[in-house]
């Protein structure tokens, strides 16, 4: 630990809550001299007392001291709460910096804020790098997945440091960090990562509910099932920790822990941001959206839920039930879970491609998938197959259309339909299983009811429609007796 400023630090960290502190420790352990700053100096001192021996740290008490302790170009990692606190730190820091110095935002900032901040700081000759960091507290300390945006020039300076502290993919040892594109690209990719994470967690929850409600499989026995599933194509961090949660026994009651946890799932906003951005982009992410709404249903109006449990009829349909946990039914649920998970990835990747087209970002989807192979919450075996699908020249217009995934869906589909049908008949909510199946069917259907909807729009709003057998836009003169069709261009209909 360095106590004075005679030696310059290669990077500074301001904001020493758990994530900031762990990233600072990660940087120091990897050989970098790290200047530390926190609004409350007590946190700085607590970090140094507990972990000062892990590497070379410089203690600072003010932002000016932090700036003065850094070599040029200065690199400062800001780890404060997203939103106004980030703007407040930037407002204080910017006047203290010189041309080409770099401010790095490693929090969960909303990508439009990152775009704005990058533009404003560029006008002052400063670089702003929005970095998505996934992996939680443990990832921050030992190697997270890192998704940086910003200028290519700034990445020349900060990239090697970020790549060194990032998780390394077990398949090839490559760092789970790469420059993605300009301004808000990094935070956008992290946002979509979190949206996929929401869907992934929800489909696991739906599988658990079906296995318990239909087949009566207790949590401890489900833990064994999920552990075995983790040795299949479902191999992933979330499946792994699910088995551990399900086997946990509550010390106070002796019941499965999952039975004493209140069934209200929280959220911090990134899932909702993903849905809002998808609406703006016109990209259907139905599975991800339903996972966000499912969390809302669990926690937003508990009084209505309590009343509905007593008052609303179930209207159950007679069905040939599964009396026990036979292997065929369990396998059906596994396949339905995997199919729904694949749709979540397909929808997220489509959204990333649409955003790249609209915002002028240059990231490649195989590179994005490579960053998620280790360190992050959605790390999974199938990411290698996704990388393969999006590498080379024949890029699929949708992930499900890649040859490997087409053959997978052919195998998964019958089980998926059986599980959704049974859950619906028995009144078990499966919002992501079912909406993902509807998305799949909508994608492959030769004719959608959108034709009728467009006819309705033309009727009440003269919005026009296109014909399957001619070019141009058309409109029916609905209020006239003969209801004749006209070319919209000839009558100036818009």
Short mmCIF file of C-alpha atoms in Angstrom, two decimals:
data_model
loop_
_atom_site.label_atom_id
_atom_site.label_comp_id
_atom_site.label_asym_id
_atom_site.label_seq_id
_atom_site.Cartn_x
_atom_site.Cartn_y
_atom_site.Cartn_z
CA UNK A 1 0.00 0.00 0.00
CA UNK A 2 1.27 3.46 -0.89
CA UNK A 3 0.46 6.21 1.61
CA UNK A 4 1.75 9.22 -0.35
CA UNK A 5 1.40 10.57 -3.85
CA UNK A 6 5.07 10.33 -4.86
CA UNK A 7 4.13 7.35 -7.02
CA UNK A 8 1.48 7.83 -9.66
CA UNK A 9 -1.45 5.43 -9.96
CA UNK A 10 -2.48 3.95 -13.29
CA UNK A 11 -6.18 4.13 -12.48
CA UNK A 12 -8.40 5.70 -9.85
CA UNK A 13 -11.65 4.40 -8.41
CA UNK A 14 -14.24 6.67 -6.83
CA UNK A 15 -17.18 5.04 -5.10
CA UNK A 16 -16.08 2.24 -2.79
CA UNK A 17 -19.27 0.37 -2.07
CA UNK A 18 -18.96 -3.38 -2.61
CA UNK A 19 -18.73 -3.34 -6.42
CA UNK A 20 -16.29 -0.42 -6.56
CA UNK A 21 -14.16 -1.84 -3.76
CA UNK A 22 -14.01 -5.28 -5.37
CA UNK A 23 -13.07 -3.89 -8.78
CA UNK A 24 -10.34 -1.80 -7.11
CA UNK A 25 -9.00 -4.93 -5.38
CA UNK A 26 -9.17 -6.86 -8.66
CA UNK A 27 -7.15 -4.16 -10.42
CA UNK A 28 -4.56 -4.05 -7.62
CA UNK A 29 -4.19 -7.83 -7.50
CA UNK A 30 -3.49 -7.74 -11.24
CA UNK A 31 -0.50 -5.45 -10.76
CA UNK A 32 -1.97 -1.97 -11.17
CA UNK A 33 -1.45 0.87 -8.72
CA UNK A 34 -4.95 2.03 -7.79
CA UNK A 35 -5.87 5.40 -6.30
CA UNK A 36 -8.88 5.16 -3.99
CA UNK A 37 -11.52 7.79 -3.29
CA UNK A 38 -14.88 7.80 -1.61
CA UNK A 39 -17.12 10.65 -0.53
CA UNK A 40 -16.89 9.20 2.96
CA UNK A 41 -13.20 8.63 3.69
CA UNK A 42 -14.12 6.02 6.30
CA UNK A 43 -14.90 3.57 3.50
CA UNK A 44 -11.50 4.17 1.96
CA UNK A 45 -9.79 3.51 5.26
CA UNK A 46 -11.90 0.40 5.91
CA UNK A 47 -10.91 -1.00 2.52
CA UNK A 48 -7.24 -0.31 3.12
CA UNK A 49 -7.33 -1.81 6.61
CA UNK A 50 -8.99 -5.01 5.41
CA UNK A 51 -7.34 -5.46 2.02
CA UNK A 52 -4.45 -3.01 1.72
CA UNK A 53 -1.95 -5.86 1.54
CA UNK A 54 -3.50 -7.21 -1.69
CA UNK A 55 -1.77 -4.69 -3.93
CA UNK A 56 -0.54 -1.17 -4.42
CA UNK A 57 -3.11 1.45 -3.35
CA UNK A 58 -2.95 5.22 -2.98
CA UNK A 59 -5.27 6.79 -0.40
CA UNK A 60 -6.94 10.07 -1.36
CA UNK A 61 -9.48 12.19 0.48
CA UNK A 62 -10.68 14.58 -2.25
CA UNK A 63 -11.33 14.40 -5.96
CA UNK A 64 -8.49 16.84 -6.51
CA UNK A 65 -6.13 14.49 -4.65
CA UNK A 66 -7.46 11.61 -6.73
CA UNK A 67 -6.78 13.48 -9.97
CA UNK A 68 -3.33 14.57 -8.81
CA UNK A 69 -2.38 10.98 -7.92
CA UNK A 70 -2.91 9.66 -11.46
CA UNK A 71 -0.54 9.33 -14.39
CA UNK A 72 -1.59 10.82 -17.74
CA UNK A 73 -3.85 10.21 -19.47
CA UNK A 74 -5.86 9.89 -16.27
CA UNK A 75 -8.28 6.99 -15.99
CA UNK A 76 -10.98 7.29 -13.35
CA UNK A 77 -13.53 4.52 -12.74
CA UNK A 78 -16.79 5.90 -11.32
CA UNK A 79 -18.74 3.37 -9.27
CA UNK A 80 -21.73 5.24 -7.88
CA UNK A 81 -25.48 4.73 -8.17
CA UNK A 82 -26.82 5.17 -11.70
CA UNK A 83 -28.62 8.37 -12.62
CA UNK A 84 -28.07 11.77 -11.03
CA UNK A 85 -25.19 10.65 -8.78
CA UNK A 86 -23.12 9.84 -11.90
CA UNK A 87 -23.83 13.30 -13.33
CA UNK A 88 -22.86 14.86 -10.00
CA UNK A 89 -19.48 13.13 -9.96
CA UNK A 90 -18.84 14.06 -13.60
CA UNK A 91 -19.73 17.69 -12.86
CA UNK A 92 -17.14 17.76 -10.09
CA UNK A 93 -14.47 15.79 -11.95
CA UNK A 94 -14.53 17.33 -15.42
CA UNK A 95 -13.06 20.75 -14.46
CA UNK A 96 -10.12 19.00 -12.76
CA UNK A 97 -9.13 16.94 -15.84
CA UNK A 98 -6.99 17.61 -18.90
CA UNK A 99 -7.57 16.86 -22.57
CA UNK A 100 -7.78 13.12 -23.36
CA UNK A 101 -8.34 12.09 -19.74
CA UNK A 102 -10.88 9.29 -19.37
CA UNK A 103 -13.92 8.91 -17.11
CA UNK A 104 -15.22 5.34 -16.93
CA UNK A 105 -18.75 4.63 -15.70
CA UNK A 106 -18.92 1.04 -14.48
CA UNK A 107 -22.44 1.20 -13.04
CA UNK A 108 -25.77 0.11 -14.50
CA UNK A 109 -26.42 3.40 -16.27
CA UNK A 110 -29.23 3.81 -18.79
CA UNK A 111 -27.67 3.88 -22.26
CA UNK A 112 -29.28 7.20 -23.36
CA UNK A 113 -27.55 8.85 -20.38
CA UNK A 114 -24.26 7.33 -21.53
CA UNK A 115 -24.78 8.65 -25.07
CA UNK A 116 -25.47 12.13 -23.65
CA UNK A 117 -22.51 12.09 -21.27
CA UNK A 118 -20.09 10.90 -23.95
CA UNK A 119 -21.20 13.71 -26.26
CA UNK A 120 -20.97 16.40 -23.58
CA UNK A 121 -17.52 15.33 -22.40
CA UNK A 122 -16.22 14.97 -25.94
CA UNK A 123 -16.98 18.68 -26.41
CA UNK A 124 -14.60 19.32 -23.51
CA UNK A 125 -11.87 17.13 -24.97
CA UNK A 126 -12.50 14.30 -22.49
CA UNK A 127 -13.31 10.65 -23.09
CA UNK A 128 -16.28 8.92 -21.48
CA UNK A 129 -16.42 5.13 -21.43
CA UNK A 130 -19.69 3.43 -20.45
CA UNK A 131 -18.86 -0.06 -19.22
CA UNK A 132 -21.35 -2.80 -18.51
CA UNK A 133 -20.09 -5.07 -15.72
CA UNK A 134 -21.80 -8.37 -14.96
CA UNK A 135 -21.07 -10.98 -12.34
CA UNK A 136 -22.11 -9.33 -9.11
CA UNK A 137 -19.78 -8.88 -6.16
CA UNK A 138 -17.88 -12.11 -6.73
CA UNK A 139 -17.40 -11.37 -10.43
CA UNK A 140 -16.12 -7.87 -9.70
CA UNK A 141 -13.49 -9.34 -7.38
CA UNK A 142 -12.36 -12.37 -9.37
CA UNK A 143 -13.28 -11.59 -12.96
CA UNK A 144 -16.51 -10.17 -14.37
CA UNK A 145 -17.83 -10.04 -17.91
CA UNK A 146 -17.07 -6.53 -19.13
CA UNK A 147 -18.88 -4.74 -21.96
CA UNK A 148 -17.21 -1.41 -22.82
CA UNK A 149 -18.44 1.32 -25.13
CA UNK A 150 -16.84 4.69 -25.95
CA UNK A 151 -14.29 5.83 -28.47
CA UNK A 152 -11.80 3.40 -29.97
CA UNK A 153 -9.00 5.73 -28.81
CA UNK A 154 -10.11 5.55 -25.19
CA UNK A 155 -10.18 1.75 -25.40
CA UNK A 156 -6.52 1.75 -26.41
CA UNK A 157 -5.84 3.18 -22.96
CA UNK A 158 -8.32 1.36 -20.73
CA UNK A 159 -8.88 -1.83 -22.74
CA UNK A 160 -5.75 -3.73 -21.67
CA UNK A 161 -6.56 -3.08 -18.02
CA UNK A 162 -10.17 -4.19 -18.37
CA UNK A 163 -9.20 -7.30 -20.31
CA UNK A 164 -6.68 -8.25 -17.65
CA UNK A 165 -9.23 -8.15 -14.79
CA UNK A 166 -12.08 -9.71 -16.81
CA UNK A 167 -13.21 -13.31 -16.55
CA UNK A 168 -11.48 -15.73 -18.91
CA UNK A 169 -13.61 -18.05 -21.05
CA UNK A 170 -12.97 -21.68 -20.08
CA UNK A 171 -13.14 -22.79 -23.71
CA UNK A 172 -10.15 -20.79 -24.98
CA UNK A 173 -8.92 -18.54 -22.17
CA UNK A 174 -9.99 -15.38 -24.01
CA UNK A 175 -10.92 -12.42 -21.80
CA UNK A 176 -14.66 -11.76 -21.55
CA UNK A 177 -14.08 -8.15 -22.51
CA UNK A 178 -13.81 -6.43 -25.88
CA UNK A 179 -14.51 -2.98 -27.27
CA UNK A 180 -18.04 -3.04 -28.61
CA UNK A 181 -18.65 0.33 -30.25
CA UNK A 182 -19.13 4.02 -29.56
CA UNK A 183 -20.99 5.94 -26.82
CA UNK A 184 -23.77 3.85 -25.21
CA UNK A 185 -23.10 0.49 -26.89
CA UNK A 186 -21.53 -1.08 -23.80
CA UNK A 187 -24.35 -0.15 -21.46
CA UNK A 188 -26.92 -1.18 -24.09
CA UNK A 189 -25.39 -4.65 -24.41
CA UNK A 190 -25.32 -4.98 -20.61
CA UNK A 191 -28.98 -3.92 -20.47
CA UNK A 192 -29.98 -6.61 -22.97
CA UNK A 193 -27.86 -9.12 -21.04
CA UNK A 194 -29.98 -8.30 -18.00
CA UNK A 195 -33.19 -8.65 -20.02
CA UNK A 196 -32.14 -12.15 -21.10
CA UNK A 197 -31.26 -12.84 -17.47
CA UNK A 198 -34.81 -11.91 -16.40
CA UNK A 199 -36.28 -14.35 -18.92
CA UNK A 200 -33.79 -17.09 -18.04
CA UNK A 201 -34.65 -16.85 -14.35
CA UNK A 202 -38.39 -16.80 -15.04
CA UNK A 203 -38.38 -19.91 -17.24
CA UNK A 204 -36.42 -21.74 -14.55
CA UNK A 205 -39.08 -20.65 -12.07
CA UNK A 206 -41.85 -21.85 -14.38
CA UNK A 207 -40.17 -25.24 -14.76
CA UNK A 208 -39.90 -25.52 -10.98
CA UNK A 209 -43.58 -24.62 -10.56
CA UNK A 210 -44.73 -27.16 -13.15
CA UNK A 211 -42.62 -29.97 -11.68
CA UNK A 212 -43.99 -29.24 -8.23
CA UNK A 213 -47.62 -28.46 -9.07
CA UNK A 214 -48.19 -31.14 -11.69
CA UNK A 215 -45.82 -33.91 -10.67
CA UNK A 216 -45.51 -33.17 -6.95
CA UNK A 217 -41.71 -33.17 -6.97
CA UNK A 218 -40.36 -31.68 -3.74
CA UNK A 219 -37.61 -29.03 -3.78
CA UNK A 220 -34.90 -31.40 -2.54
CA UNK A 221 -35.70 -33.85 -5.32
CA UNK A 222 -35.87 -31.03 -7.84
CA UNK A 223 -32.39 -30.00 -6.74
CA UNK A 224 -31.16 -33.37 -7.99
CA UNK A 225 -33.08 -32.93 -11.26
CA UNK A 226 -31.61 -29.48 -11.88
CA UNK A 227 -28.15 -30.80 -11.05
CA UNK A 228 -28.58 -33.50 -13.68
CA UNK A 229 -29.93 -30.93 -16.16
CA UNK A 230 -26.75 -28.95 -15.66
CA UNK A 231 -24.92 -31.82 -17.35
CA UNK A 232 -27.02 -31.36 -20.52
CA UNK A 233 -27.39 -28.52 -23.04
CA UNK A 234 -28.84 -26.49 -20.14
CA UNK A 235 -25.44 -26.24 -18.48
CA UNK A 236 -25.28 -22.73 -17.05
CA UNK A 237 -24.62 -20.69 -13.94
CA UNK A 238 -28.33 -20.13 -13.26
CA UNK A 239 -29.19 -23.83 -13.47
CA UNK A 240 -26.25 -24.58 -11.17
CA UNK A 241 -27.33 -22.12 -8.46
CA UNK A 242 -30.98 -23.20 -8.79
CA UNK A 243 -30.05 -26.68 -7.58
CA UNK A 244 -28.31 -25.14 -4.58
CA UNK A 245 -31.25 -22.88 -3.70
CA UNK A 246 -33.70 -25.78 -3.95
CA UNK A 247 -31.67 -28.07 -1.68
CA UNK A 248 -31.28 -25.41 1.01
CA UNK A 249 -33.21 -26.14 4.24
CA UNK A 250 -34.38 -23.29 6.46
CA UNK A 251 -32.64 -23.57 9.82
CA UNK A 252 -35.56 -22.12 11.77
CA UNK A 253 -38.41 -24.23 10.42
CA UNK A 254 -36.79 -27.24 8.81
CA UNK A 255 -38.76 -26.49 5.65
CA UNK A 256 -37.22 -26.00 2.21
CA UNK A 257 -35.91 -22.44 2.13
CA UNK A 258 -37.86 -21.76 -1.07
CA UNK A 259 -41.08 -22.35 0.90
CA UNK A 260 -40.34 -19.62 3.46
CA UNK A 261 -39.20 -16.97 0.96
CA UNK A 262 -42.01 -14.51 0.17
CA UNK A 263 -43.04 -14.98 -3.47
CA UNK A 264 -42.30 -11.42 -4.52
CA UNK A 265 -39.41 -10.90 -6.95
CA UNK A 266 -37.65 -7.56 -6.94
CA UNK A 267 -36.12 -5.68 -9.85
CA UNK A 268 -33.76 -2.72 -10.20
CA UNK A 269 -34.91 -1.38 -13.56
CA UNK A 270 -32.73 -2.84 -16.29
CA UNK A 271 -35.40 -5.34 -17.31
CA UNK A 272 -37.93 -2.54 -17.71
CA UNK A 273 -35.41 -0.47 -19.65
CA UNK A 274 -34.93 -3.40 -22.01
CA UNK A 275 -38.66 -3.62 -22.68
CA UNK A 276 -38.96 0.15 -23.20
CA UNK A 277 -36.01 0.17 -25.61
CA UNK A 278 -37.48 -2.76 -27.53
CA UNK A 279 -40.76 -0.88 -27.94
CA UNK A 280 -38.85 2.14 -29.27
CA UNK A 281 -36.93 -0.10 -31.68
CA UNK A 282 -40.05 -2.02 -32.74
CA UNK A 283 -38.41 -5.32 -31.76
CA UNK A 284 -40.56 -8.14 -30.30
CA UNK A 285 -39.00 -9.45 -27.08
CA UNK A 286 -42.16 -11.06 -25.75
CA UNK A 287 -40.45 -13.60 -23.49
CA UNK A 288 -38.25 -10.96 -21.88
CA UNK A 289 -41.22 -8.61 -21.49
CA UNK A 290 -43.38 -11.28 -19.86
CA UNK A 291 -40.60 -12.05 -17.39
CA UNK A 292 -40.54 -8.39 -16.35
CA UNK A 293 -44.34 -8.32 -16.03
CA UNK A 294 -44.29 -11.57 -14.04
CA UNK A 295 -42.09 -9.92 -11.44
CA UNK A 296 -44.47 -7.00 -11.40
CA UNK A 297 -47.46 -9.30 -10.86
CA UNK A 298 -45.67 -10.99 -7.97
CA UNK A 299 -45.09 -7.79 -6.05
CA UNK A 300 -47.08 -4.79 -7.31
CA UNK A 301 -50.58 -5.51 -5.95
CA UNK A 302 -50.40 -8.18 -3.30
CA UNK A 303 -53.84 -7.30 -1.96
CA UNK A 304 -55.41 -8.09 -5.34
CA UNK A 305 -53.53 -11.39 -5.47
CA UNK A 306 -54.78 -12.37 -2.03
CA UNK A 307 -58.36 -11.54 -2.93
CA UNK A 308 -58.13 -13.28 -6.31
CA UNK A 309 -56.96 -16.50 -4.65
CA UNK A 310 -60.29 -16.62 -2.83
CA UNK A 311 -62.65 -15.13 -5.40
CA UNK A 312 -61.57 -15.83 -8.99
CA UNK A 313 -62.70 -19.14 -10.54
CA UNK A 314 -60.06 -21.43 -12.03
CA UNK A 315 -62.24 -22.90 -14.81
CA UNK A 316 -59.93 -25.90 -15.08
CA UNK A 317 -60.10 -28.12 -18.14
CA UNK A 318 -60.14 -31.87 -17.63
CA UNK A 319 -56.82 -33.31 -18.66
CA UNK A 320 -54.95 -36.54 -18.42
CA UNK A 321 -52.76 -35.64 -15.48
CA UNK A 322 -49.34 -36.85 -14.51
CA UNK A 323 -49.74 -38.67 -11.22
CA UNK A 324 -46.05 -38.96 -10.47
CA UNK A 325 -42.68 -37.75 -11.54
CA UNK A 326 -42.22 -40.05 -14.49
CA UNK A 327 -39.09 -39.52 -16.53
CA UNK A 328 -40.95 -38.66 -19.72
CA UNK A 329 -42.76 -35.72 -18.12
CA UNK A 330 -39.59 -34.41 -16.44
CA UNK A 331 -37.82 -34.58 -19.81
CA UNK A 332 -40.70 -32.69 -21.44
CA UNK A 333 -40.25 -29.89 -18.89
CA UNK A 334 -36.49 -29.81 -19.47
CA UNK A 335 -37.01 -29.44 -23.19
CA UNK A 336 -39.68 -26.77 -22.76
CA UNK A 337 -37.31 -24.85 -20.50
CA UNK A 338 -34.48 -25.08 -23.01
CA UNK A 339 -36.71 -24.02 -25.93
CA UNK A 340 -37.96 -20.98 -24.03
CA UNK A 341 -34.40 -20.10 -23.04
CA UNK A 342 -33.33 -20.23 -26.69
CA UNK A 343 -36.13 -17.84 -27.63
CA UNK A 344 -34.97 -15.36 -24.97
CA UNK A 345 -31.48 -15.35 -26.50
CA UNK A 346 -32.89 -15.09 -30.03
CA UNK A 347 -35.04 -12.11 -29.07
CA UNK A 348 -32.19 -10.39 -27.23
CA UNK A 349 -29.79 -10.83 -30.13
CA UNK A 350 -32.38 -9.53 -32.61
CA UNK A 351 -32.77 -6.47 -30.40
CA UNK A 352 -29.00 -5.94 -30.33
CA UNK A 353 -28.84 -6.12 -34.13
CA UNK A 354 -31.70 -3.66 -34.55
CA UNK A 355 -30.06 -1.24 -32.12
CA UNK A 356 -26.74 -1.52 -33.97
CA UNK A 357 -28.52 -0.62 -37.21
CA UNK A 358 -30.35 2.34 -35.69
CA UNK A 359 -27.55 3.77 -33.54
CA UNK A 360 -24.69 3.07 -35.93
CA UNK A 361 -22.92 0.66 -33.57
CA UNK A 362 -20.45 -1.79 -35.05
CA UNK A 363 -20.39 -4.69 -32.61
CA UNK A 364 -20.73 -8.23 -33.93
CA UNK A 365 -23.10 -10.66 -32.28
CA UNK A 366 -20.54 -13.46 -32.10
CA UNK A 367 -18.26 -11.10 -30.16
CA UNK A 368 -21.12 -10.14 -27.82
CA UNK A 369 -21.85 -13.82 -27.17
CA UNK A 370 -18.17 -14.45 -26.47
CA UNK A 371 -18.21 -11.87 -23.66
CA UNK A 372 -20.99 -13.76 -21.88
CA UNK A 373 -19.18 -17.12 -21.69
CA UNK A 374 -17.74 -16.48 -18.21
CA UNK A 375 -18.08 -14.07 -15.31
CA UNK A 376 -21.64 -12.97 -16.02
CA UNK A 377 -24.99 -14.21 -14.74
CA UNK A 378 -26.21 -15.72 -18.03
CA UNK A 379 -23.00 -17.63 -18.76
CA UNK A 380 -24.02 -20.89 -20.37
CA UNK A 381 -22.71 -23.70 -22.54
CA UNK A 382 -24.94 -22.73 -25.47
CA UNK A 383 -23.08 -19.44 -25.97
CA UNK A 384 -20.43 -21.34 -27.92
CA UNK A 385 -23.11 -22.47 -30.37
CA UNK A 386 -24.42 -18.90 -30.59
CA UNK A 387 -20.91 -17.65 -31.41
CA UNK A 388 -20.66 -20.25 -34.15
CA UNK A 389 -24.07 -19.30 -35.57
CA UNK A 390 -23.08 -15.63 -35.91
CA UNK A 391 -19.52 -16.06 -37.15
CA UNK A 392 -18.57 -16.37 -40.79
CA UNK A 393 -20.51 -15.03 -43.76
CA UNK A 394 -23.91 -16.74 -43.46
CA UNK A 395 -25.34 -14.74 -40.56
CA UNK A 396 -28.91 -15.87 -39.75
CA UNK A 397 -31.67 -13.27 -39.78
CA UNK A 398 -32.80 -14.85 -36.51
CA UNK A 399 -30.82 -17.14 -34.21
CA UNK A 400 -33.47 -19.86 -34.46
CA UNK A 401 -32.86 -20.05 -38.21
CA UNK A 402 -29.23 -21.11 -37.80
CA UNK A 403 -28.91 -24.76 -38.87
CA UNK A 404 -27.91 -26.03 -35.43
CA UNK A 405 -30.81 -24.32 -33.70
CA UNK A 406 -33.35 -25.36 -36.35
CA UNK A 407 -32.62 -29.01 -35.67
CA UNK A 408 -32.74 -28.39 -31.94
CA UNK A 409 -36.19 -26.79 -32.15
CA UNK A 410 -37.48 -29.75 -34.14
CA UNK A 411 -36.54 -31.99 -31.22
CA UNK A 412 -37.79 -29.63 -28.48
CA UNK A 413 -41.09 -28.51 -29.99
CA UNK A 414 -43.40 -31.49 -29.18
CA UNK A 415 -42.38 -31.42 -25.49
CA UNK A 416 -42.76 -27.64 -25.39
CA UNK A 417 -46.32 -27.83 -26.75
CA UNK A 418 -47.30 -30.60 -24.31
CA UNK A 419 -46.01 -28.71 -21.29
CA UNK A 420 -47.66 -25.40 -22.23
CA UNK A 421 -50.96 -27.15 -22.98
CA UNK A 422 -50.94 -29.06 -19.69
CA UNK A 423 -49.97 -26.03 -17.60
CA UNK A 424 -52.70 -23.93 -19.24
CA UNK A 425 -55.33 -26.62 -18.72
CA UNK A 426 -54.38 -26.92 -15.04
CA UNK A 427 -54.29 -23.18 -14.36
CA UNK A 428 -50.53 -22.94 -13.80
CA UNK A 429 -49.20 -19.59 -15.09
CA UNK A 430 -46.39 -20.02 -17.61
CA UNK A 431 -46.11 -16.54 -19.14
CA UNK A 432 -42.67 -16.98 -20.69
CA UNK A 433 -43.10 -20.62 -21.76
CA UNK A 434 -46.33 -19.72 -23.54
CA UNK A 435 -45.39 -16.32 -24.97
CA UNK A 436 -42.11 -17.74 -26.26
CA UNK A 437 -44.01 -20.54 -27.98
CA UNK A 438 -46.38 -17.98 -29.50
CA UNK A 439 -43.39 -15.97 -30.72
CA UNK A 440 -41.94 -19.10 -32.33
CA UNK A 441 -45.26 -19.89 -34.00
CA UNK A 442 -45.67 -16.29 -35.12
CA UNK A 443 -42.22 -16.38 -36.66
CA UNK A 444 -42.95 -19.53 -38.68
CA UNK A 445 -46.63 -18.87 -39.57
CA UNK A 446 -47.32 -18.15 -43.24
CA UNK A 447 -50.15 -15.68 -42.54
CA UNK A 448 -50.66 -13.58 -39.41
CA UNK A 449 -53.85 -11.76 -38.33
CA UNK A 450 -51.92 -8.53 -38.81
CA UNK A 451 -53.64 -8.38 -42.22
CA UNK A 452 -56.99 -7.87 -40.49
CA UNK A 453 -55.49 -5.35 -38.06
CA UNK A 454 -54.09 -3.31 -40.95
CA UNK A 455 -57.51 -3.41 -42.61
CA UNK A 456 -59.04 -2.05 -39.40
CA UNK A 457 -56.41 0.70 -39.26
CA UNK A 458 -57.18 1.67 -42.81
CA UNK A 459 -60.91 1.80 -41.99
CA UNK A 460 -60.76 4.11 -38.99
CA UNK A 461 -57.58 6.06 -39.74
CA UNK A 462 -56.84 5.81 -43.45
CA UNK A 463 -53.47 4.30 -42.59
CA UNK A 464 -53.35 2.38 -45.92
CA UNK A 465 -52.16 -1.16 -46.56
CA UNK A 466 -49.99 -3.06 -49.00
CA UNK A 467 -51.23 -5.80 -51.34
CA UNK A 468 -49.60 -9.21 -51.76
CA UNK A 469 -49.89 -8.94 -55.55
CA UNK A 470 -48.93 -5.33 -56.33
CA UNK A 471 -46.50 -2.59 -55.35
CA UNK A 472 -47.50 0.58 -53.54
CA UNK A 473 -49.89 1.59 -50.75
CA UNK A 474 -53.68 1.24 -51.00
CA UNK A 475 -56.78 2.54 -49.28
CA UNK A 476 -60.46 1.65 -49.41
CA UNK A 477 -62.92 4.54 -49.55
CA UNK A 478 -64.85 2.99 -46.66
CA UNK A 479 -67.48 5.71 -46.30
CA UNK A 480 -68.52 5.66 -49.97
CA UNK A 481 -71.25 3.35 -51.24
CA UNK A 482 -69.01 1.35 -53.57
CA UNK A 483 -66.09 1.14 -51.14
CA UNK A 484 -63.69 1.26 -54.03
CA UNK A 485 -59.96 0.67 -53.54
CA UNK A 486 -57.60 3.46 -54.60
CA UNK A 487 -53.86 3.85 -54.86
CA UNK A 488 -52.93 5.96 -51.85
CA UNK A 489 -50.41 7.96 -53.85
CA UNK A 490 -53.13 9.07 -56.29
CA UNK A 491 -55.39 10.51 -53.57
CA UNK A 492 -52.70 11.69 -51.17
CA UNK A 493 -53.74 9.35 -48.37
CA UNK A 494 -51.17 9.00 -45.58
#
